[in-house]
Coordinates of C-alpha atoms in Angstrom, one line a residue:
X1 CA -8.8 -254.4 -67.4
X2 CA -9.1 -257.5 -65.1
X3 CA -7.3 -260.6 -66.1
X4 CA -8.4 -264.2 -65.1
X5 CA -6.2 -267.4 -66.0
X6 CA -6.7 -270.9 -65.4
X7 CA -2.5 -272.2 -65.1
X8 CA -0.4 -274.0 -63.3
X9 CA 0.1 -272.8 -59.2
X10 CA 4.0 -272.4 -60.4
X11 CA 2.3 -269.1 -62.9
X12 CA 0.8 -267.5 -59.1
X13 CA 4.3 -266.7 -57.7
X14 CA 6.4 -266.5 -61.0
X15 CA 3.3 -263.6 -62.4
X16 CA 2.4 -262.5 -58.4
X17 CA -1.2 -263.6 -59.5
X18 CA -3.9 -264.1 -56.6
X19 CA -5.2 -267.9 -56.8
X20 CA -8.2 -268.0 -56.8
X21 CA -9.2 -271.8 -56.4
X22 CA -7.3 -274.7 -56.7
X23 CA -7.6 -278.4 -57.8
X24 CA -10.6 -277.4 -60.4
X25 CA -10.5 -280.5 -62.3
X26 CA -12.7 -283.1 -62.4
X27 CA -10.7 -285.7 -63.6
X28 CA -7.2 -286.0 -61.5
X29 CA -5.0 -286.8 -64.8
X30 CA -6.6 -284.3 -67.0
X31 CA -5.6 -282.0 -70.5
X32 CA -7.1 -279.2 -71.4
X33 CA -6.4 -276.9 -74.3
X34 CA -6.0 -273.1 -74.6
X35 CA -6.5 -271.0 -77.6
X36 CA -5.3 -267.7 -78.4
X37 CA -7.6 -266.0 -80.8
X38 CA -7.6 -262.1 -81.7
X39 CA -7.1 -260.0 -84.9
X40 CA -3.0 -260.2 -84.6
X41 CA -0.7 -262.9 -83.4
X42 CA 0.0 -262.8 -80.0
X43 CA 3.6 -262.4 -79.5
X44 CA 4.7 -265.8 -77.8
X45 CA 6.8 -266.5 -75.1
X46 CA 10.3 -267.4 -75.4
X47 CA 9.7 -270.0 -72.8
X48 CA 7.5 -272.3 -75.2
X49 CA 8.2 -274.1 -77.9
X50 CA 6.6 -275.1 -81.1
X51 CA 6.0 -278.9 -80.8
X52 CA 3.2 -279.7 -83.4
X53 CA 1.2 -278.4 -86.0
X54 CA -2.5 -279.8 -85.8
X55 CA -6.0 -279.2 -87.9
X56 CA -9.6 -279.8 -86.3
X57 CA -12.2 -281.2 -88.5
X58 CA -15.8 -281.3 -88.6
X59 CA -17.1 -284.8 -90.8
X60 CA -20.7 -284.8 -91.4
X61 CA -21.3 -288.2 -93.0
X62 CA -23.9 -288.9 -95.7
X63 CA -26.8 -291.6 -94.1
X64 CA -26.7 -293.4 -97.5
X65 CA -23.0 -294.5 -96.9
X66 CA -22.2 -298.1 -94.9
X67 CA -19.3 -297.9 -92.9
X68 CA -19.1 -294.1 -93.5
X69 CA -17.7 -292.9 -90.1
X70 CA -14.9 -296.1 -91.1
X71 CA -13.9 -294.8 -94.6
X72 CA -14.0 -291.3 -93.4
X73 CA -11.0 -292.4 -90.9
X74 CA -9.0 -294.8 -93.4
X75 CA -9.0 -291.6 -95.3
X76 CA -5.9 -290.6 -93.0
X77 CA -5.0 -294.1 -91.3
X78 CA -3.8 -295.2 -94.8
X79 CA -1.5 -292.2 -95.2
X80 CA -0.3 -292.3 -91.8
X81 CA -2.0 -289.0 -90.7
X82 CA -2.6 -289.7 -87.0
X83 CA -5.6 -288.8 -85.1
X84 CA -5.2 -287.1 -81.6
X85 CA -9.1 -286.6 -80.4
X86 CA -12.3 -287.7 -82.3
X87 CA -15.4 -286.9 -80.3
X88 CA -19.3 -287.1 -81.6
X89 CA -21.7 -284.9 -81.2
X90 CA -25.8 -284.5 -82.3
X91 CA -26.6 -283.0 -85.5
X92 CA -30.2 -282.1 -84.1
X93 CA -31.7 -282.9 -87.2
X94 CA -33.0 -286.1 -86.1
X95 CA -32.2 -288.8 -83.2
X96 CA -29.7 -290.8 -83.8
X97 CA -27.3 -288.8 -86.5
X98 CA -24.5 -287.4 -85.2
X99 CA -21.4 -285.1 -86.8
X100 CA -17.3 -285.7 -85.5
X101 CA -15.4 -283.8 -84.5
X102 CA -11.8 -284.3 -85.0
X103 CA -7.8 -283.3 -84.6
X104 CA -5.0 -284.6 -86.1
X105 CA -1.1 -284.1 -86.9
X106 CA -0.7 -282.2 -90.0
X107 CA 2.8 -283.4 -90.2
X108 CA 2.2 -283.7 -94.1
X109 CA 0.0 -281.1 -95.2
X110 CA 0.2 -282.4 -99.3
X111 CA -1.3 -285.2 -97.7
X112 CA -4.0 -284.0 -95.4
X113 CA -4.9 -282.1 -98.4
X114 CA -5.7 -285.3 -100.3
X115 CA -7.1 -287.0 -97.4
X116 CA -9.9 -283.8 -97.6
X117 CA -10.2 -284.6 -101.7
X118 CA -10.7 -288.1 -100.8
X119 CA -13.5 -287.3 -98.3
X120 CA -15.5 -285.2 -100.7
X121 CA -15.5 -287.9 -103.1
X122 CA -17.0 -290.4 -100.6
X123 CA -19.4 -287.6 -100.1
X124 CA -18.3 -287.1 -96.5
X125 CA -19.0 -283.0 -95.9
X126 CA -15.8 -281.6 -94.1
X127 CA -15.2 -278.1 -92.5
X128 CA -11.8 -277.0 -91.2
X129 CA -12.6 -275.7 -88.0
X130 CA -8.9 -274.3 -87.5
X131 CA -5.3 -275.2 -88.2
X132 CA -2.9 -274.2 -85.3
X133 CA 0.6 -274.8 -83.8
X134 CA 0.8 -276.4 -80.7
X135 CA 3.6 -275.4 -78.2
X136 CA 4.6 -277.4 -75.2
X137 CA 5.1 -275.5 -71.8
X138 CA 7.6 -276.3 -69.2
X139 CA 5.3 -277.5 -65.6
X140 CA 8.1 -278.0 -62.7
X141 CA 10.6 -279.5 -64.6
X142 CA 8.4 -281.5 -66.6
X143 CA 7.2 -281.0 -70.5
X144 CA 3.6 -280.5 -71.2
X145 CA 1.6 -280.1 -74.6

């Protein structure tokens, strides 16, 4: 089987990996996130550690709602559930109406959970696209998410 990762240069010598190209960003102070997805859990490395737990959301918001995309958000401003990304995206149905995309903490999960009850009554369509742990990684010296 042939294996391809994008990593840190650090993973090259520590894993004798071949780079193959470097610098492949396109924005020098960039994130990017890696997901693990297969039948079983992976077994995880002792070297990371579980920092976070976060969900991502997909809000499709009725047309017949003013200020929907705001009281979809108050939904979890007003119980303290922060937000990490939000990030819109075309619904293709017609110019101009959009779905969202968004992660956040689930630091309180009785509360998320009535943050989702509180959507459906504003008639605000949500789909849990995933609910994950997030583990930070240790990049020369320095702790990254």
């Amino acid at each position: 089987m042939e294996i391809a990762a994008i990593a840190p240069l650090a993973a090259a010598s520590e894993y004798g990996l071949e780079v193959q190209a470097k610098d492949i960003q396109e924005i020098e102070d960039n994130y990017t996130r890696f997901w693990i997805l297969g039948t079983k859990e992976p077994a995880i490395s002792e070297t990371l550690r579980p920092a976070l737990q976060k969900v991502s959301l997909a809000l499709t918001l009725p047309s017949n709602l003013a200020g929907a995309l705001y009281k979809g958000l108050s939904t979890f401003a007003w119980r303290g559930i922060n937000l990490t990304k939000i990030e819109s995206r075309p619904l293709k149905t017609a110019l101009g109406e959009y779905f969202f995309i968004i992660d956040l903490l689930n630091e309180a999960p009785d509360l998320v959970h009535f943050a989702y009850q509180e959507l459906d009554s504003l008639g605000i369509q949500t789909k849990v696209l995933g609910q994950y742990q997030v583990y930070t990684i240790k990049d020369n010296g320095m702790e990254k998410r």
